[in-house]
Coordinates of C-alpha atoms in Angstrom, one line a residue:
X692 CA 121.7 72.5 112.5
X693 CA 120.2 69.0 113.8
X694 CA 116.5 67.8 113.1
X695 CA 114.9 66.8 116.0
X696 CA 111.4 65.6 117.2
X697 CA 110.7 67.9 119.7
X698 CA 107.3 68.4 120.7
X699 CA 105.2 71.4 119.3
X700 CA 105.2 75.0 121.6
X701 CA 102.8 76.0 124.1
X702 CA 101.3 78.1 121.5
X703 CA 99.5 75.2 119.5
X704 CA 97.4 74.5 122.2
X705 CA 95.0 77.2 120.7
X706 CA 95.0 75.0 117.5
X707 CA 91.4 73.5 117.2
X708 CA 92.0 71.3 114.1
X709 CA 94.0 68.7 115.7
X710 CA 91.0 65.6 115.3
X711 CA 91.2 63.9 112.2
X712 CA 88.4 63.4 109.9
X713 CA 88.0 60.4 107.6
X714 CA 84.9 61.5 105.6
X715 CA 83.9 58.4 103.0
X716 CA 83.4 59.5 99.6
X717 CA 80.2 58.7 98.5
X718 CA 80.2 59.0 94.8
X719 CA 79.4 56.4 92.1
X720 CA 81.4 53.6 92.6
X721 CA 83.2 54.0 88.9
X722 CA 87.2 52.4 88.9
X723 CA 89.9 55.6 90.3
X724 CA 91.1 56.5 87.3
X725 CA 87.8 57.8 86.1
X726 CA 87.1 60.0 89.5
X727 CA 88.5 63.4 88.6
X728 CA 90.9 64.4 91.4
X729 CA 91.9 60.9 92.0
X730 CA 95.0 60.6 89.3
X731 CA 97.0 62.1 87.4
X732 CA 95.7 62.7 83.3
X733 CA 98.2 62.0 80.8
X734 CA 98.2 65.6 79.8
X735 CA 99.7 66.9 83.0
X736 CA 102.6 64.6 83.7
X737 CA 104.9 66.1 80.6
X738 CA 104.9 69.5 79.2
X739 CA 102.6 70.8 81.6
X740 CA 102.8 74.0 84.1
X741 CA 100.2 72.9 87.1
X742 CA 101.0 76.2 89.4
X743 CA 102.8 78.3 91.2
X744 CA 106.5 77.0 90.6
X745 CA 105.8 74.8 88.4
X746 CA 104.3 71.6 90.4
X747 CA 104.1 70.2 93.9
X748 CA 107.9 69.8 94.9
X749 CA 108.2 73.4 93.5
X750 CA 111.1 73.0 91.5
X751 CA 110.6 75.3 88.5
X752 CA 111.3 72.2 86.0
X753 CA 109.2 71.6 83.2
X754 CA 110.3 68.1 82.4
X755 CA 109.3 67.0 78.6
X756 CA 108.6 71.1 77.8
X757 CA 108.3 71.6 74.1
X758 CA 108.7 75.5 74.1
X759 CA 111.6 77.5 73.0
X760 CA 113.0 80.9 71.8
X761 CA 112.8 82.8 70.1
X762 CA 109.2 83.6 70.6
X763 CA 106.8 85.6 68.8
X764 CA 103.5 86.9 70.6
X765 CA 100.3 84.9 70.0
X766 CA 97.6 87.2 71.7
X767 CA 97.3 89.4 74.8
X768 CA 94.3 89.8 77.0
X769 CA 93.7 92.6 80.0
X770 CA 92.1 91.1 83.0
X771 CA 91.9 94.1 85.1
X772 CA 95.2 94.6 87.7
X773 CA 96.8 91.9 88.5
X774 CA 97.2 88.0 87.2
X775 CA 98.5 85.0 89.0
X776 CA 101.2 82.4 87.9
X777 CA 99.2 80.6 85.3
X778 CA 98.4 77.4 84.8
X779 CA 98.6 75.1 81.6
X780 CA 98.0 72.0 80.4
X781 CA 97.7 71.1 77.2
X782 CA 95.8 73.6 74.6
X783 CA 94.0 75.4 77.8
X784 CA 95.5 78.2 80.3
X785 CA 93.9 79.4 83.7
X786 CA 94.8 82.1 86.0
X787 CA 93.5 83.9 89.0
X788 CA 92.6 87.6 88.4
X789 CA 91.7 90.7 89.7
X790 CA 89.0 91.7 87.5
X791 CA 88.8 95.4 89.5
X792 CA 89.2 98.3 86.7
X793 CA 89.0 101.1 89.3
X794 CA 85.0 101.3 89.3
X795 CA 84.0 98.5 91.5
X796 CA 85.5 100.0 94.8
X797 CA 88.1 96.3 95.6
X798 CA 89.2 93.4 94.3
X799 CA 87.2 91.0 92.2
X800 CA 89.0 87.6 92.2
X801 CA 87.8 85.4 89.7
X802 CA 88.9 82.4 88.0
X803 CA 89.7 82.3 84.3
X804 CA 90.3 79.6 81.4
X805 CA 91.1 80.3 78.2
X806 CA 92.6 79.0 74.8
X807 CA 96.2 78.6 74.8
X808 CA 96.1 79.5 71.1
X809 CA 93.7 82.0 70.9
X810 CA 93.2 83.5 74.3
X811 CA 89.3 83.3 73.3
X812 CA 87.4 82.7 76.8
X813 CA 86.4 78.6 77.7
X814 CA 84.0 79.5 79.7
X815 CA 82.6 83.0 81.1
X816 CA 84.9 83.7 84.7
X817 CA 84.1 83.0 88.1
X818 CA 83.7 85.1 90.8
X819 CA 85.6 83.5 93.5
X820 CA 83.5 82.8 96.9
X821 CA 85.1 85.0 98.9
X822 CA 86.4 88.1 97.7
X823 CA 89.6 88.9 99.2
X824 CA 93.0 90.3 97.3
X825 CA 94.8 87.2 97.4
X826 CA 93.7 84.1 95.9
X827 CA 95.7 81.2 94.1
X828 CA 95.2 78.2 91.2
X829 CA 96.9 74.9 90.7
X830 CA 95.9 71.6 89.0
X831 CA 96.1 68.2 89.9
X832 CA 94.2 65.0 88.6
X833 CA 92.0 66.7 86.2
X834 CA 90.8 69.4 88.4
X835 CA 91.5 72.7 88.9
X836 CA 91.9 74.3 92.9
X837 CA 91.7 77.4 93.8
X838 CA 92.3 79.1 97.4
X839 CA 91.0 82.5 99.0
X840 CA 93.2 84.3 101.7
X841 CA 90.8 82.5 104.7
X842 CA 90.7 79.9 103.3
X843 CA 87.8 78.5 101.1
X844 CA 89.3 75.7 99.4
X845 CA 87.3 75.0 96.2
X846 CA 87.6 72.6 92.9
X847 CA 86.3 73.1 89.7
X848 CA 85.9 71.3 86.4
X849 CA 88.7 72.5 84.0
X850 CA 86.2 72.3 81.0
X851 CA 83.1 74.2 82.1
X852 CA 84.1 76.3 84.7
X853 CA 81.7 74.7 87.3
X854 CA 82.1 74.3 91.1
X855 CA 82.7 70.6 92.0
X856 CA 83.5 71.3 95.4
X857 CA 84.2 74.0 98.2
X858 CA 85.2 73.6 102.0
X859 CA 85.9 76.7 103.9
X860 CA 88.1 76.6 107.0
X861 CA 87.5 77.9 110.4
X862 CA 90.0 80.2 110.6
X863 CA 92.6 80.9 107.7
X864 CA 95.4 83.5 106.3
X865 CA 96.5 81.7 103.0
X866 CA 98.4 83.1 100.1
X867 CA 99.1 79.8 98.2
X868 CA 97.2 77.4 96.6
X869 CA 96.9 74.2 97.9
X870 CA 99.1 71.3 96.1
X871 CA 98.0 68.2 94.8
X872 CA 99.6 64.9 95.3
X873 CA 98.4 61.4 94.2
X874 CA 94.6 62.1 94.9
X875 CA 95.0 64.6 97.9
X876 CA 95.4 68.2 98.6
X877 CA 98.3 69.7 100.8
X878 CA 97.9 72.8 102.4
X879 CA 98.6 74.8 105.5
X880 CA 96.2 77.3 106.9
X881 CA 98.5 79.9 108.1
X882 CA 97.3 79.5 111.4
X883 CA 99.5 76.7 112.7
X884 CA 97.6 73.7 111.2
X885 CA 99.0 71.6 108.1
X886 CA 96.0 69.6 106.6
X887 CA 95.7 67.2 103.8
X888 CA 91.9 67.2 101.8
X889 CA 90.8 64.8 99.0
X890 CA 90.8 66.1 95.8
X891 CA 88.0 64.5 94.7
X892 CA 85.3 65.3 97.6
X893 CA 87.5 68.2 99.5
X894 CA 86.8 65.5 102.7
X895 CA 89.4 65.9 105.7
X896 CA 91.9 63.4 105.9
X897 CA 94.5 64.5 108.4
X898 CA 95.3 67.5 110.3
X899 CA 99.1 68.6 111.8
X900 CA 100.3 71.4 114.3
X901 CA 103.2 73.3 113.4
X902 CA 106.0 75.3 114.8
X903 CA 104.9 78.8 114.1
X904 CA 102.3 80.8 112.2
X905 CA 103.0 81.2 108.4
X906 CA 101.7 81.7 105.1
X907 CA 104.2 80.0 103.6
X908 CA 103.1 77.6 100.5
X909 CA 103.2 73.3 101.2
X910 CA 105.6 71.3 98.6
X911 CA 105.6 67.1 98.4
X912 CA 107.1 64.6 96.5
X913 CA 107.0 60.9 98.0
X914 CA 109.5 61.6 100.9
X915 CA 106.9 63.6 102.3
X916 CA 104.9 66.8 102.9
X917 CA 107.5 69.7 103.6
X918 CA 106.5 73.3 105.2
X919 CA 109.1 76.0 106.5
X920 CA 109.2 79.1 107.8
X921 CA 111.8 81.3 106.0
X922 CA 115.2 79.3 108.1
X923 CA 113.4 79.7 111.4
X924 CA 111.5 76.0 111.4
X925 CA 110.6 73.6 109.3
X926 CA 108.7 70.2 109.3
X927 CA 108.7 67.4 107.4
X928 CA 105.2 64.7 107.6
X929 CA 103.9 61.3 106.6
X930 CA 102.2 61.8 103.3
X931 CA 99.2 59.7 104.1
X932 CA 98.9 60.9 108.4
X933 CA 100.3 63.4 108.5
X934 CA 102.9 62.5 111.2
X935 CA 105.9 64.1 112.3
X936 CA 108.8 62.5 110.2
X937 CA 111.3 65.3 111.1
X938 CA 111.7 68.8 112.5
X939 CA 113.8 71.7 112.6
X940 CA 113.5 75.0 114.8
X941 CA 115.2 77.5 116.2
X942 CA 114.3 78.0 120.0
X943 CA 112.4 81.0 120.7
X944 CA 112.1 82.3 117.6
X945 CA 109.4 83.2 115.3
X946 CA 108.3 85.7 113.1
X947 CA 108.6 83.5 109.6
X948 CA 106.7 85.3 106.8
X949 CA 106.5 82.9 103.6
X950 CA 109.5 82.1 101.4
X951 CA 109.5 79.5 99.2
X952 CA 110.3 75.8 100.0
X953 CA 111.5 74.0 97.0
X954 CA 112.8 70.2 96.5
X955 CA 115.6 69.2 94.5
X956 CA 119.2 67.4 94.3
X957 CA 117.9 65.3 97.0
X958 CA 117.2 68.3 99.4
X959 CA 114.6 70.5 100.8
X960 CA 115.8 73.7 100.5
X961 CA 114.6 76.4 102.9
X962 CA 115.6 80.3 102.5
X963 CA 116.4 82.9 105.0
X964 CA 115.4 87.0 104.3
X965 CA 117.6 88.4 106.9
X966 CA 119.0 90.9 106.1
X967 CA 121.6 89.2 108.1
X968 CA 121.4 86.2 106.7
X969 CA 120.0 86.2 103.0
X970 CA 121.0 82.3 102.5
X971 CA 119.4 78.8 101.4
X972 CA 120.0 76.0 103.6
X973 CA 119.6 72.7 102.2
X974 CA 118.2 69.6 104.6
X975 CA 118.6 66.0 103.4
X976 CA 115.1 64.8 102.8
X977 CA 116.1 61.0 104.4
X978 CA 117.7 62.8 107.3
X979 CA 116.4 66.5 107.8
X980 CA 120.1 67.0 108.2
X981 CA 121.5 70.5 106.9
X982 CA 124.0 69.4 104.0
X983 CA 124.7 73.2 102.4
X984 CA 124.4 76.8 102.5
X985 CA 124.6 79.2 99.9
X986 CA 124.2 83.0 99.9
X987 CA 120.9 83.2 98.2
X988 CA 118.1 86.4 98.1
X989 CA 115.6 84.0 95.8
X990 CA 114.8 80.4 95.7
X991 CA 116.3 78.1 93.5
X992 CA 115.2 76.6 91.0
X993 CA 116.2 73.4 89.7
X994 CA 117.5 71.4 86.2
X995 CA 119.2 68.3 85.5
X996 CA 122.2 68.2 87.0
X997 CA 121.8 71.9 88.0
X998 CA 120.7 74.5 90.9
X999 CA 120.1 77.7 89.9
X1000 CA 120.4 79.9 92.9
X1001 CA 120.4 84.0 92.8
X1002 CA 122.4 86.4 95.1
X1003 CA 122.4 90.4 94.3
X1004 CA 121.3 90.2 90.9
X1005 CA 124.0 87.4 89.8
X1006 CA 122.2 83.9 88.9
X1007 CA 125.0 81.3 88.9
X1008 CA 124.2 77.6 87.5
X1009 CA 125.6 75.5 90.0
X1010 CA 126.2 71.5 89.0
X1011 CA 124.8 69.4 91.9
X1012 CA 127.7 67.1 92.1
X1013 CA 130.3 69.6 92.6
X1014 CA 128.7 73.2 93.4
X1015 CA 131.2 75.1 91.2
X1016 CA 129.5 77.5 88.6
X1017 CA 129.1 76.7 85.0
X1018 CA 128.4 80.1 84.1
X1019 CA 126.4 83.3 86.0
X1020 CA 124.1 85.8 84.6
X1021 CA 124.2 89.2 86.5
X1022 CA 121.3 91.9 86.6
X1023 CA 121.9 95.9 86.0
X1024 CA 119.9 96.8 88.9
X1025 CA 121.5 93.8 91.3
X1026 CA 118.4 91.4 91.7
X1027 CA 116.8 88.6 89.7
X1028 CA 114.9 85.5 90.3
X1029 CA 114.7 82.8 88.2
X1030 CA 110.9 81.2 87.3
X1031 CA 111.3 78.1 85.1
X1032 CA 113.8 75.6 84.1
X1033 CA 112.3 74.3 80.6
X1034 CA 113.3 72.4 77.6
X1035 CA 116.7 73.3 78.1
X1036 CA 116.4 77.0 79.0
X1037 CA 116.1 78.7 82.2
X1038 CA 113.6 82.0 82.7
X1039 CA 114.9 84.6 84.8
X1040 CA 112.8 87.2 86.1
X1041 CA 115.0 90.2 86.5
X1042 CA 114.5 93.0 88.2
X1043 CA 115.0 95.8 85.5
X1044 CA 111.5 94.8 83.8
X1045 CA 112.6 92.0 81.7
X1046 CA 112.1 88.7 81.5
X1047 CA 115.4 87.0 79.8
X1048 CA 115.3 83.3 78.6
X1049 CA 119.4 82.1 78.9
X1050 CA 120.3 78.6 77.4
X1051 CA 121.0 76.5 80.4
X1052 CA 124.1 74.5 78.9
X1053 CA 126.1 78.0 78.5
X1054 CA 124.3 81.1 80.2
X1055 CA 124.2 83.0 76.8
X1056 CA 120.8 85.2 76.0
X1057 CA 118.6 83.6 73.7
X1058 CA 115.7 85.9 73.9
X1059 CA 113.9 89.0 76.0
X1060 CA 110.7 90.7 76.8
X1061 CA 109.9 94.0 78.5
X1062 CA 107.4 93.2 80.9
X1063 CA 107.2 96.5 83.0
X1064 CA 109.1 99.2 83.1
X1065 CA 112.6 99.1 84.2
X1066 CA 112.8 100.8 88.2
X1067 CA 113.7 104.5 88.8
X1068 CA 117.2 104.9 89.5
X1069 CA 118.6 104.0 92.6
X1070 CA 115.2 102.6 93.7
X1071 CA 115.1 99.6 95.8
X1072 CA 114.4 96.7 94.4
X1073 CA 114.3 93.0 95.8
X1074 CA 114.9 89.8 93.7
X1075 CA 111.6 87.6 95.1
X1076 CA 108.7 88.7 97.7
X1077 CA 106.4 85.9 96.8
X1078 CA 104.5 86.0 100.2
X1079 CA 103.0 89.8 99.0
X1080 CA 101.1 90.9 97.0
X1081 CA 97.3 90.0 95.5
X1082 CA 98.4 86.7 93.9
X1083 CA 101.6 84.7 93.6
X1084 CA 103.5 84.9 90.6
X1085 CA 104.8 83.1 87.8
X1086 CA 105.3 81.7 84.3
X1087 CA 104.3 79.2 82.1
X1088 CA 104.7 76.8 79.7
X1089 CA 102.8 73.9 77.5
X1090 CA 102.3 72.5 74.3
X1091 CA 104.7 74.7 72.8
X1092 CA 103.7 78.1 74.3
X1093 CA 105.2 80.5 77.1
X1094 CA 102.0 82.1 79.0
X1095 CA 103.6 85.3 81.3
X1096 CA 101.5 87.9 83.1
X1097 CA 102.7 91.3 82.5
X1098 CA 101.8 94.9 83.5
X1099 CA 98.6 96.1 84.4
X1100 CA 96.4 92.8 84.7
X1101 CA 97.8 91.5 81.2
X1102 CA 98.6 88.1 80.0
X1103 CA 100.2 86.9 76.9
X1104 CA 100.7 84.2 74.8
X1105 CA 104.3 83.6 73.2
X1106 CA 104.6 80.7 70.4
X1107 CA 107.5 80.3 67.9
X1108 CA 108.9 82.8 65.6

């Protein structure tokens, strides 16, 4: 497979976002760093889970995570049905919830911070502007973001819980949160358009058509702004316009739901659910060249020197130099996904109910928790649907704690034993 710059299908004509708009922020003129949204606080470059995989290239790796097995539950708090993948930073936690117990007739997405140490409530939640079952939270310079599924973007202060911000979009069908990046927001709108916001005043700064309609999530490091569509296209754009850097697509094609992207080892990797073709290609983020396939049914999920890729329920931890497996962890009921790569352990979410902490150096099981009951027998059950669902899910991990939504709305706090 070749990258190309070919020009975008017939179909984007429809797009109405394609102008640019350079709003100027008109706030106090106070130096960057001080401008929440701007840059990165201290407390979310080490030890720190800002979303859904982890952080904008959407690697699963915690770097400098202090947290490990075996664990001991701090506190557990009910939120109603569902919660998203958290995020923490430091001593506080925030999620996305769906507050509905079964009286109010639908969803009730609101936005919750607590204390990573009690669980004790930082502020009262918020009701999310508009209501639908699917909303999202990540965190980037000292704000929180939180998406609904058409689209109202909003920011809020960590602390108090208040609005700072909200834009809503013309036309939107989102089920990830947007990403934050060096004092902007990526996102795409599901629609065909790729935009970038800042994170400080939610103004426009770029807007970019794509190759086919998706809800896929955005993922950036500094090569670049990276959406795909599930191994049918991809594109790769200029971080501060937007432009076309490279592209990938399969003529006449489409259909792509939502998989995963993730960056590491130098690659974007890109994942394919056909049942024909349940791989992960991997595209040289200089080139956009294709460099490797594996067999693959979840995303991977990267460590030092590692790629943690899942097929049928066997996790095998790959070494990036050579590909050869160091060791493989296989599930009862044949699928598994794994969440998070931290402080030298690796979380898999397997299918059978559990989630299973392994030590990354030999594969051996350190620790487990029952988070819903294991499947009926012979049931079908798939290793990663990320794209469904009322939120997207997750762990996580900071200042020494493992935060994991469980059954029925619940989230819990694990600390040392």
């Amino acid at each position: 497979m070749k990258a190309t710059t070919r020009p975008s299908r017939t179909r984007l004509g429809a797009v109405c976002l394609a102008a640019v708009s350079l709003l100027t922020f008109t706030g106090s003129p106070r130096a960057a760093a001080e401008v929440p949204g701007r840059t990165a606080t201290a407390a979310e470059l080490t030890d720190a889970t800002l979303g859904y995989r982890a952080d904008s290239r959407a690697d699963g790796l915690v770097v400098g995570a202090t947290a490990a097995p075996p664990y001991e539950k701090l506190w557990s708090r009910d939120f109603g049905t569902v919660v998203s993948a958290p995020v923490a930073v430091g001593d506080r936690v925030y999620a996305v919830v769906n507050a509905d117990d079964g009286t109010a007739g639908g969803p009730r997405m609101m936005l919750v911070g607590v204390r990573a140490a009690t669980g004790e409530d930082l502020w009262p939640a918020v009701r999310l502007e508009q209501n639908e079952p699917q909303a999202g939270v990540s965190y980037g310079g000292g704000l929180l973001y939180t998406q609904t599924a058409r689209g109202t973007i909003a920011a809020w202060d960590p602390a108090t819980g208040k609005r700072r911000w909200s834009v809503t979009l013309d036309s939107a069908s989102m089920h990830y949160p947007p990403v934050w990046y060096d004092g902007l927001l990526y996102l795409q709108d599901g629609r065909g358009t790729a935009l970038a916001l800042r994170a400080d005043t939610g103004a426009r700064m770029w807007t970019a058509p794509l190759a086919d309609y998706s809800e896929g999530p955005t993922v950036v490091d500094t090569s670049g702004v990276w959406i795909g569509f599930d191994g049918i296209a991809w594109h790769h754009l200029a971080l501060k316009t937007g432009a076309e850097l490279h592209r990938f697509e399969v003529p006449d094609v489409s259909g792509a739901y939502g998989n995963p992207v993730a960056l590491g080892a130098g690659a974007a990797w890109m994942r394919s659910s056909d049942s024909d073709d349940e791989t992960v290609t991997a595209y040289d983020q200089q080139t956009g060249a294709a460099v490797r396939e594996l067999p693959a049914d979840a995303t991977p999920v990267f460590g030092p020197g590692r790629v943690y890729v899942a097929h049928h329920g066997t996790v095998s931890a790959l070494g990036t130099s050579t590909y050869k497996a160091a060791w493989t962890y296989t599930s009862s009921v044949g699928a598994a996904t794994v969440r998070l790569v931290a402080g030298g352990y690796v979380y898999v979410q397997d299918a059978d109910g559990r989630l299973v902490v392994l030590d990354a150096e030999t594969g051996e099981t350190v620790w487990s928790y029952r988070r819903y009951p294991a499947p009926p027998p012979m049931s079908t059950v798939l290793a990663e649907e990320d794209w469904r669902g009322f939120v997207v899910p997750g762990i996580a991990t900071a200042g020494g704690r493992l935060f994991m939504p469980a059954d029925e709305g619940t989230l819990i706090a694990f600390g040392k034993a």
